[in-house]
Amino acid sequence: MAQLSVPTVDYTEYSNRQLVAIPLALLAVALLVIGGWYLATGAPANLGLEFVGGSELRIDDPGGNAEQQIEAAFSAEPESIRQIAADDTYIVSFSQGVVDTADGETQLTVLEEQAEAAGFSIQSSSSVSASFGSNTQTIALGGVIVAFLGMSLLVFAMFRSVVPSIAVIASAFSDVMLPLAMMNLLGINLSLGTVAALLMLIGYSVDSDILLNNSVLRESGDFYESTSRAMRTGVTMTLTSIAAMAVMTVSAFAFGIQIMTAIGIILVIGLLADLMNTYLLNVSLLRWHVNRGVKR
């Protein structure tokens, strides 16, 4: 059976500045993308219906030129039209307030009437109010903040030192920011599912960083021996996770499961970022800490 071989990196060939250059440069680009998105849209990413409110219809495949038929059937332009190939259906989403309604009517009611008038067979329909979406935003943001606070307290309690704690926090922060920026560039909405993927990345990041910190700060051996030992386990673990997520992404895309495809893409990007941040950014900060700022 083939085994994964993790090559040994000779960190003595690189200074701490060289190690942090690429992670910090990519983080800066990611923050520019997210900041630009916020200035343009008022949000750090494209928000899904769960966060802004809206309506969603699930209809049977109407046949040839399906997307053109769907667009022509409604008085408002759909926010998105997603095909679910596995069961020959389409999910049509509309932002809140895009449809004119009369007294006693809701946006969802009007959309259902328009779909039926066009001859579409509606399997299901749902709606999220703008106020509920705002509350969901607050809860999701609170979840991310609590995750970071909990992670920070745990790491500080384990190592009782500021620098290792900062290394873990910085790595986890970058692991979240890089996929978030790529979500904007790839057109992936921020939804409850993708927020869950970002929270998973925080867990992955803490796991790999604690493995490295524990090996360097608590186990026997010099810095480079300890780092190499942690890499053999950490890189193998992360690459295995990346392979599993890649398979999931391809499978979900083939079956038209959009949310699972989005989660898979986010996790693959985030895990690749974690490899970089753990074994470049975190290693450089730990080496500085162990050698008390001595240049190498």
GROMACS .gro file of C-alpha atoms in nm:
model
  296
    1MET     CA    1   0.000   0.000   0.000
    2ALA     CA    2   0.133   0.342  -0.096
    3GLN     CA    3   0.217   0.569   0.197
    4LEU     CA    4   0.226   0.946   0.208
    5SER     CA    5   0.581   1.070   0.254
    6VAL     CA    6   0.620   1.417   0.406
    7PRO     CA    7   0.950   1.577   0.296
    8THR     CA    8   1.170   1.739   0.557
    9VAL     CA    9   1.198   2.116   0.522
   10ASP     CA   10   1.532   2.277   0.608
   11TYR     CA   11   1.406   2.585   0.791
   12THR     CA   12   1.763   2.700   0.860
   13GLU     CA   13   1.782   2.818   0.498
   14TYR     CA   14   1.508   3.077   0.555
   15SER     CA   15   1.483   3.375   0.786
   16ASN     CA   16   1.168   3.447   0.986
   17ARG     CA   17   1.088   3.737   0.752
   18GLN     CA   18   1.107   3.508   0.451
   19LEU     CA   19   0.874   3.256   0.615
   20VAL     CA   20   0.604   3.511   0.701
   21ALA     CA   21   0.624   3.703   0.371
   22ILE     CA   22   0.389   3.482   0.166
   23PRO     CA   23   0.124   3.423   0.438
   24LEU     CA   24   0.109   3.792   0.527
   25ALA     CA   25   0.100   3.900   0.162
   26LEU     CA   26  -0.192   3.666   0.086
   27LEU     CA   27  -0.372   3.775   0.404
   28ALA     CA   28  -0.330   4.140   0.301
   29VAL     CA   29  -0.477   4.067  -0.043
   30ALA     CA   30  -0.767   3.878   0.117
   31LEU     CA   31  -0.841   4.167   0.353
   32LEU     CA   32  -0.833   4.411   0.060
   33VAL     CA   33  -1.088   4.197  -0.127
   34ILE     CA   34  -1.312   4.167   0.179
   35GLY     CA   35  -1.277   4.537   0.261
   36GLY     CA   36  -1.356   4.636  -0.097
   37TRP     CA   37  -1.660   4.408  -0.094
   38TYR     CA   38  -1.780   4.568   0.229
   39LEU     CA   39  -1.744   4.920   0.088
   40ALA     CA   40  -1.931   4.819  -0.230
   41THR     CA   41  -2.211   4.610  -0.079
   42GLY     CA   42  -2.224   4.685   0.293
   43ALA     CA   43  -2.128   4.326   0.379
   44PRO     CA   44  -1.798   4.135   0.380
   45ALA     CA   45  -1.945   3.876   0.139
   46ASN     CA   46  -2.254   3.812  -0.070
   47LEU     CA   47  -2.522   3.725   0.184
   48GLY     CA   48  -2.762   3.437   0.128
   49LEU     CA   49  -3.137   3.449   0.184
   50GLU     CA   50  -3.095   3.334   0.545
   51PHE     CA   51  -2.925   3.665   0.625
   52VAL     CA   52  -3.108   3.919   0.407
   53GLY     CA   53  -3.453   3.766   0.369
   54GLY     CA   54  -3.624   3.652   0.051
   55SER     CA   55  -3.831   3.380  -0.113
   56GLU     CA   56  -3.747   3.048  -0.268
   57LEU     CA   57  -3.944   2.818  -0.498
   58ARG     CA   58  -3.858   2.461  -0.589
   59ILE     CA   59  -4.013   2.368  -0.924
   60ASP     CA   60  -4.002   2.073  -1.160
   61ASP     CA   61  -3.774   2.102  -1.462
   62PRO     CA   62  -3.986   2.291  -1.720
   63GLY     CA   63  -3.798   2.139  -2.014
   64GLY     CA   64  -3.591   2.302  -2.291
   65ASN     CA   65  -3.437   2.645  -2.224
   66ALA     CA   66  -3.538   2.608  -1.861
   67GLU     CA   67  -3.358   2.914  -1.727
   68GLN     CA   68  -3.503   3.138  -1.998
   69GLN     CA   69  -3.852   3.006  -1.923
   70ILE     CA   70  -3.806   3.070  -1.552
   71GLU     CA   71  -3.676   3.423  -1.601
   72ALA     CA   72  -3.967   3.506  -1.833
   73ALA     CA   73  -4.229   3.368  -1.593
   74PHE     CA   74  -4.169   3.613  -1.309
   75SER     CA   75  -4.211   3.991  -1.288
   76ALA     CA   76  -3.883   4.021  -1.094
   77GLU     CA   77  -3.541   3.892  -1.186
   78PRO     CA   78  -3.443   3.587  -0.975
   79GLU     CA   79  -3.149   3.624  -0.742
   80SER     CA   80  -3.035   3.278  -0.848
   81ILE     CA   81  -3.156   2.976  -1.047
   82ARG     CA   82  -2.999   2.647  -0.937
   83GLN     CA   83  -3.053   2.316  -1.111
   84ILE     CA   84  -3.075   2.002  -0.900
   85ALA     CA   85  -2.991   1.735  -1.154
   86ALA     CA   86  -3.050   1.446  -0.915
   87ASP     CA   87  -3.428   1.496  -0.910
   88ASP     CA   88  -3.488   1.716  -1.218
   89THR     CA   89  -3.584   2.028  -1.026
   90TYR     CA   90  -3.482   2.393  -1.012
   91ILE     CA   91  -3.453   2.613  -0.704
   92VAL     CA   92  -3.539   2.976  -0.783
   93SER     CA   93  -3.448   3.240  -0.524
   94PHE     CA   94  -3.564   3.602  -0.498
   95SER     CA   95  -3.436   3.879  -0.272
   96GLN     CA   96  -3.681   4.037  -0.030
   97GLY     CA   97  -3.888   4.326  -0.168
   98VAL     CA   98  -3.827   4.272  -0.541
   99VAL     CA   99  -4.192   4.189  -0.620
  100ASP     CA  100  -4.479   4.436  -0.603
  101THR     CA  101  -4.756   4.312  -0.374
  102ALA     CA  102  -5.114   4.423  -0.316
  103ASP     CA  103  -5.287   4.447   0.021
  104GLY     CA  104  -5.311   4.109   0.189
  105GLU     CA  105  -5.055   3.950  -0.042
  106THR     CA  106  -4.704   3.841   0.035
  107GLN     CA  107  -4.411   3.819  -0.202
  108LEU     CA  108  -4.419   3.440  -0.181
  109THR     CA  109  -4.789   3.431  -0.271
  110VAL     CA  110  -4.733   3.649  -0.579
  111LEU     CA  111  -4.439   3.436  -0.692
  112GLU     CA  112  -4.641   3.116  -0.650
  113GLU     CA  113  -4.922   3.262  -0.860
  114GLN     CA  114  -4.680   3.365  -1.134
  115ALA     CA  115  -4.518   3.020  -1.134
  116GLU     CA  116  -4.854   2.846  -1.163
  117ALA     CA  117  -4.964   3.084  -1.440
  118ALA     CA  118  -4.652   2.985  -1.634
  119GLY     CA  119  -4.743   2.618  -1.598
  120PHE     CA  120  -4.469   2.529  -1.350
  121SER     CA  121  -4.523   2.251  -1.097
  122ILE     CA  122  -4.422   2.377  -0.752
  123GLN     CA  123  -4.274   2.115  -0.521
  124SER     CA  124  -4.215   2.347  -0.226
  125SER     CA  125  -4.181   2.712  -0.135
  126SER     CA  126  -4.042   2.909   0.157
  127SER     CA  127  -3.979   3.265   0.268
  128VAL     CA  128  -3.750   3.441   0.517
  129SER     CA  129  -3.835   3.788   0.647
  130ALA     CA  130  -3.574   4.063   0.649
  131SER     CA  131  -3.595   4.097   1.029
  132PHE     CA  132  -3.541   3.723   1.079
  133GLY     CA  133  -3.246   3.739   0.841
  134SER     CA  134  -3.097   4.023   1.044
  135ASN     CA  135  -3.132   3.819   1.363
  136THR     CA  136  -2.967   3.523   1.191
  137GLN     CA  137  -2.676   3.747   1.092
  138THR     CA  138  -2.629   3.848   1.456
  139ILE     CA  139  -2.639   3.487   1.575
  140ALA     CA  140  -2.393   3.371   1.310
  141LEU     CA  141  -2.151   3.656   1.386
  142GLY     CA  142  -2.182   3.580   1.756
  143GLY     CA  143  -2.098   3.216   1.688
  144VAL     CA  144  -1.778   3.311   1.506
  145ILE     CA  145  -1.675   3.554   1.782
  146VAL     CA  146  -1.742   3.296   2.055
  147ALA     CA  147  -1.539   3.039   1.859
  148PHE     CA  148  -1.240   3.275   1.840
  149LEU     CA  149  -1.267   3.374   2.207
  150GLY     CA  150  -1.294   3.012   2.317
  151MET     CA  151  -0.999   2.918   2.100
  152SER     CA  152  -0.789   3.204   2.241
  153LEU     CA  153  -0.864   3.114   2.603
  154LEU     CA  154  -0.796   2.746   2.543
  155VAL     CA  155  -0.458   2.808   2.377
  156PHE     CA  156  -0.347   3.056   2.643
  157ALA     CA  157  -0.453   2.813   2.919
  158MET     CA  158  -0.253   2.534   2.754
  159PHE     CA  159   0.073   2.720   2.690
  160ARG     CA  160   0.057   3.014   2.936
  161SER     CA  161   0.246   3.229   2.689
  162VAL     CA  162   0.141   3.517   2.465
  163VAL     CA  163   0.343   3.442   2.151
  164PRO     CA  164   0.220   3.083   2.093
  165SER     CA  165  -0.136   3.205   2.154
  166ILE     CA  166  -0.093   3.486   1.901
  167ALA     CA  167   0.052   3.237   1.651
  168VAL     CA  168  -0.256   3.013   1.676
  169ILE     CA  169  -0.500   3.304   1.660
  170ALA     CA  170  -0.321   3.464   1.362
  171SER     CA  171  -0.317   3.134   1.175
  172ALA     CA  172  -0.687   3.067   1.241
  173PHE     CA  173  -0.780   3.424   1.142
  174SER     CA  174  -0.595   3.388   0.811
  175ASP     CA  175  -0.748   3.044   0.754
  176VAL     CA  176  -1.092   3.206   0.766
  177MET     CA  177  -1.013   3.528   0.576
  178LEU     CA  178  -0.858   3.358   0.271
  179PRO     CA  179  -1.161   3.134   0.196
  180LEU     CA  180  -1.396   3.426   0.267
  181ALA     CA  181  -1.217   3.638   0.005
  182MET     CA  182  -1.228   3.348  -0.243
  183MET     CA  183  -1.602   3.312  -0.178
  184ASN     CA  184  -1.646   3.666  -0.308
  185LEU     CA  185  -1.434   3.601  -0.616
  186LEU     CA  186  -1.609   3.269  -0.692
  187GLY     CA  187  -1.961   3.400  -0.631
  188ILE     CA  188  -2.034   3.178  -0.329
  189ASN     CA  189  -2.291   3.326  -0.091
  190LEU     CA  190  -2.240   3.349   0.283
  191SER     CA  191  -2.513   3.124   0.424
  192LEU     CA  192  -2.565   2.916   0.736
  193GLY     CA  193  -2.396   2.624   0.557
  194THR     CA  194  -2.088   2.822   0.455
  195VAL     CA  195  -2.063   2.981   0.801
  196ALA     CA  196  -2.054   2.627   0.940
  197ALA     CA  197  -1.767   2.550   0.700
  198LEU     CA  198  -1.575   2.855   0.825
  199LEU     CA  199  -1.629   2.743   1.185
  200MET     CA  200  -1.499   2.399   1.090
  201LEU     CA  201  -1.185   2.566   0.956
  202ILE     CA  202  -1.125   2.728   1.293
  203GLY     CA  203  -1.134   2.381   1.448
  204TYR     CA  204  -0.897   2.239   1.185
  205SER     CA  205  -0.660   2.531   1.233
  206VAL     CA  206  -0.649   2.504   1.611
  207ASP     CA  207  -0.589   2.130   1.585
  208SER     CA  208  -0.287   2.158   1.355
  209ASP     CA  209  -0.142   2.460   1.538
  210ILE     CA  210  -0.172   2.302   1.882
  211LEU     CA  211  -0.004   1.990   1.745
  212LEU     CA  212   0.291   2.203   1.628
  213ASN     CA  213   0.307   2.418   1.942
  214ASN     CA  214   0.286   2.117   2.171
  215SER     CA  215   0.564   1.937   1.985
  216VAL     CA  216   0.795   2.240   1.994
  217LEU     CA  217   0.724   2.372   2.344
  218ARG     CA  218   0.652   2.059   2.547
  219GLU     CA  219   0.823   1.759   2.390
  220SER     CA  220   1.193   1.672   2.382
  221GLY     CA  221   1.424   1.756   2.096
  222ASP     CA  222   1.553   2.079   1.943
  223PHE     CA  223   1.329   2.319   1.752
  224TYR     CA  224   1.384   2.171   1.406
  225GLU     CA  225   1.350   1.812   1.518
  226SER     CA  226   1.025   1.895   1.698
  227THR     CA  227   0.891   2.084   1.397
  228SER     CA  228   0.973   1.797   1.163
  229ARG     CA  229   0.800   1.551   1.396
  230ALA     CA  230   0.486   1.764   1.408
  231MET     CA  231   0.489   1.808   1.029
  232ARG     CA  232   0.491   1.435   0.965
  233THR     CA  233   0.165   1.400   1.154
  234GLY     CA  234   0.006   1.736   1.074
  235VAL     CA  235   0.070   1.745   0.700
  236THR     CA  236  -0.048   1.386   0.659
  237MET     CA  237  -0.365   1.463   0.852
  238THR     CA  238  -0.439   1.781   0.656
  239LEU     CA  239  -0.367   1.632   0.313
  240THR     CA  240  -0.597   1.341   0.394
  241SER     CA  241  -0.872   1.587   0.486
  242ILE     CA  242  -0.813   1.786   0.167
  243ALA     CA  243  -0.843   1.468  -0.043
  244ALA     CA  244  -1.169   1.375   0.133
  245MET     CA  245  -1.313   1.724   0.087
  246ALA     CA  246  -1.210   1.730  -0.280
  247VAL     CA  247  -1.393   1.402  -0.343
  248MET     CA  248  -1.700   1.538  -0.164
  249THR     CA  249  -1.689   1.857  -0.371
  250VAL     CA  250  -1.668   1.674  -0.702
  251SER     CA  251  -1.948   1.435  -0.601
  252ALA     CA  252  -2.173   1.715  -0.481
  253PHE     CA  253  -2.112   1.912  -0.800
  254ALA     CA  254  -2.195   1.607  -1.013
  255PHE     CA  255  -2.526   1.561  -0.831
  256GLY     CA  256  -2.608   1.934  -0.832
  257ILE     CA  257  -2.595   1.977  -0.452
  258GLN     CA  258  -2.488   2.339  -0.446
  259ILE     CA  259  -2.449   2.391  -0.072
  260MET     CA  260  -2.227   2.085  -0.033
  261THR     CA  261  -2.021   2.197  -0.332
  262ALA     CA  262  -1.974   2.539  -0.172
  263ILE     CA  263  -1.880   2.386   0.165
  264GLY     CA  264  -1.631   2.154  -0.005
  265ILE     CA  265  -1.465   2.439  -0.197
  266ILE     CA  266  -1.435   2.648   0.120
  267LEU     CA  267  -1.283   2.361   0.317
  268VAL     CA  268  -1.032   2.272   0.046
  269ILE     CA  269  -0.917   2.635   0.017
  270GLY     CA  270  -0.910   2.676   0.394
  271LEU     CA  271  -0.712   2.358   0.453
  272LEU     CA  272  -0.455   2.456   0.191
  273ALA     CA  273  -0.429   2.794   0.366
  274ASP     CA  274  -0.386   2.611   0.697
  275LEU     CA  275  -0.087   2.419   0.564
  276MET     CA  276   0.076   2.747   0.463
  277ASN     CA  277  -0.009   2.936   0.782
  278THR     CA  278   0.087   2.655   1.019
  279TYR     CA  279   0.423   2.566   0.865
  280LEU     CA  280   0.530   2.915   0.757
  281LEU     CA  281   0.360   3.178   0.974
  282ASN     CA  282   0.328   2.974   1.293
  283VAL     CA  283   0.674   2.819   1.262
  284SER     CA  284   0.836   3.162   1.220
  285LEU     CA  285   0.661   3.302   1.529
  286LEU     CA  286   0.749   2.995   1.735
  287ARG     CA  287   1.113   3.009   1.624
  288TRP     CA  288   1.128   3.376   1.721
  289HIS     CA  289   0.972   3.289   2.057
  290VAL     CA  290   1.206   2.996   2.127
  291ASN     CA  291   1.514   3.198   2.032
  292ARG     CA  292   1.384   3.519   2.190
  293GLY     CA  293   1.409   3.722   1.869
  294VAL     CA  294   1.750   3.603   1.758
  295LYS     CA  295   1.772   3.633   1.377
  296ARG     CA  296   1.832   3.308   1.192
   0.00000   0.00000   0.00000
